[in-house]
Amino acid sequence: MVARVIPVAPFDLVIFGATGDLARRKILPGLFSRFRAGQMPADARIIGSARSNFDKAEFRELIHHALKEFVDKELRPQEKLDAFLDQLDYVHIDATGDAGWQELKDTLRDDTTRTFYLSVSPSLFGPIAERLSTRGIATEDSRIVVEKPFGHDLASAKALNAELLEYFTERQIYRIDHYLGKETVQNLMALRFANSLFEPLWNSTHIDHVQITVAEKLGVAGRGGYYDQSGAMRDMVQNHLMQLMCLIAMEPPSKFAPNAVRDEKVKVIEALDPVSPQDLVRGQYRAWRDVPGYHADVENPDSTTESFIAMKLAVANWRWAGTPFYLRTGKRMRARSSEITVVFRDPPHMIFPKMEGRKGNALIIRLQPDEGITLRTTIKEPGPGGMRLTEVDMDMTFADALGSDLNSQDAYERLVMDVIRGDQTLFMRGDEVEAAWAWADPLISAWQEAGHKPVPYDVGSSGPEEALMLLHKDGRRWRPVGD
Ligand code: NAP
């Protein structure tokens, strides 16, 4: 199957923080990929901006290096690189100062949609939004994109929303959660709402429980300073895992339109019951052989920040009452693996002999790596000797089914193109972010007030024993990490 490419209209995209890590590693390589695919028109322009006092040639040189570093050689023929770099411009601006804004305004075209991508620290969102607005650089149809983290708690998220909403309308604001740009995450919606097969079963009558696992093999070395202030709850659960949970638990929206989808997601967050302390496990990886433990990675021997968290959630609504959602995420685990497992209830009356070790029907959605879907079914074990049962997986890997090229588009390139097209479906609305913080805040304060310390777990494991017990005590089991 060949990916269809629909070119977007000409645009002016200004990237603040264009010399930074994210811009060089993700945003510009993503844009180059869309350019190579023919989606970016020849009269689209990308205007980098940062504090570094570069001229246009120096900025192009910087991005040339970045593309050589982050794009595979066979994907960057020199003539394509040259043509792409030709579309780059640069304006040197310190976002907290007064210089450079007029030059930026003069650089932008009047008849072209303007997008401002703030790939900078959140402390600069307000100063940049204010200057774009008061200096007449942003127009009514301009868009502003902001990176994560969107707040550290409810109060800071509200403050960021207020700062942006003073100068831009909600319709103009695109809050990125790159998880939502992943092909497989979007496929959750296609799977649920483009098939009639699953919907009749998608409720507590038929689903026993849901597991969401986002496991990483790497530790936090290199970004320990940031991570130690954040922890797994703020860095992963409040945003990424909560988004996955919403897509699994939400009601079908009336249409595939930004607010219709986001309305339903907010309702899921608002329906979450408070989490009791016994349904929550926080862990921290400990040193093993020559692999340093968390404390060495963050250079704070007393840190009580969690590098792992697992919890049992209840969505208190008609559809999900009685079906728990178990979430877990952690660093330095056995494998890098993100997946959602929907475990179905057993048939009400089993007419066959009991099968030892039966796990039951499950739909496993692999988000990464090896993106695809597995349906675990029970069939007859072959051969004579009576009716013995066994379980087999009906497995579909997207790369095999659709061609690996279709799946190779990075989340960033998809999301940037969505902004250019003006499609907010895969971006978090202000009230959605605030609802997620309003849910997370009391949990975090409760363990902080109790002086709770995370339990240790081994590098390369599935997390602490206590996290396994979270399911065992309910008579359930986690699907092994990276199985
Ligand atoms: P970074 O490497 O530290 O780059 C920061 C960028 O901001 C640089 O281009 C820097 O310009 C610019 N900058 C800093 N102060 C400025 C000012 N006063 N005026 C104008 N420009 C200024 O950071 P990053 O890793 O790219 O991250 C950028 C944002 O994305 C952050 O909010 C981060 O949390 C978020 N994010 C990053 C990643 C990632 O993988 N890196 C992932 C998700 C989210 P100069 O270098 O020229 O001073």
XYZ file of C-alpha atoms and ligand atoms in Angstrom, residues 17-23 25 50-52 93-96 119-122 124 147-149 412, ligand 1:
72
model
C 13.937 27.524 20.003
C 15.017 26.451 16.494
C 18.609 25.886 17.612
C 17.547 23.567 20.455
C 17.589 19.811 20.830
C 13.933 19.178 20.023
C 13.951 21.345 16.904
C 16.258 16.158 16.505
C 16.475 31.703 18.965
C 18.898 33.709 21.047
C 21.959 32.593 19.057
C 15.398 37.144 18.917
C 15.761 37.005 22.675
C 12.175 36.251 23.608
C 12.365 38.363 26.734
C 9.905 24.825 21.244
C 11.231 26.652 24.287
C 10.887 26.486 28.052
C 7.277 27.056 29.234
C 8.815 31.781 27.648
C 5.494 21.899 23.884
C 5.213 19.789 26.979
C 5.478 19.956 29.924
C 6.131 15.134 15.200
P 17.030 23.189 24.461
O 17.870 22.230 23.697
O 17.556 23.695 25.773
O 16.753 24.441 23.507
C 16.140 25.603 23.978
C 15.924 26.546 22.831
O 15.313 27.719 23.367
C 17.207 26.988 22.159
O 16.974 27.155 20.792
C 17.464 28.344 22.811
O 18.157 29.233 21.969
C 16.057 28.845 22.960
N 15.988 29.878 23.986
C 16.305 29.782 25.289
N 16.091 30.964 25.915
C 15.633 31.812 24.968
C 15.237 33.165 24.965
N 15.283 33.925 26.088
N 14.813 33.712 23.808
C 14.764 32.976 22.676
N 15.122 31.697 22.605
C 15.559 31.122 23.732
O 15.598 22.612 24.783
P 14.793 21.486 23.965
O 15.228 20.161 24.482
O 14.899 21.737 22.508
O 13.319 21.706 24.508
C 12.490 22.767 24.072
C 11.116 22.608 24.694
O 10.554 21.375 24.250
C 11.105 22.523 26.221
O 9.918 23.078 26.708
C 11.111 21.032 26.497
O 10.514 20.722 27.745
C 10.229 20.551 25.362
N 10.450 19.156 24.988
C 11.678 18.731 24.597
C 11.853 17.405 24.222
C 13.185 16.899 23.751
O 13.265 15.710 23.413
N 14.220 17.701 23.688
C 10.764 16.513 24.257
C 9.517 16.984 24.643
C 9.375 18.316 24.996
P 19.755 29.432 22.038
O 20.337 28.054 22.106
O 20.054 30.126 20.787
O 20.021 30.199 23.283
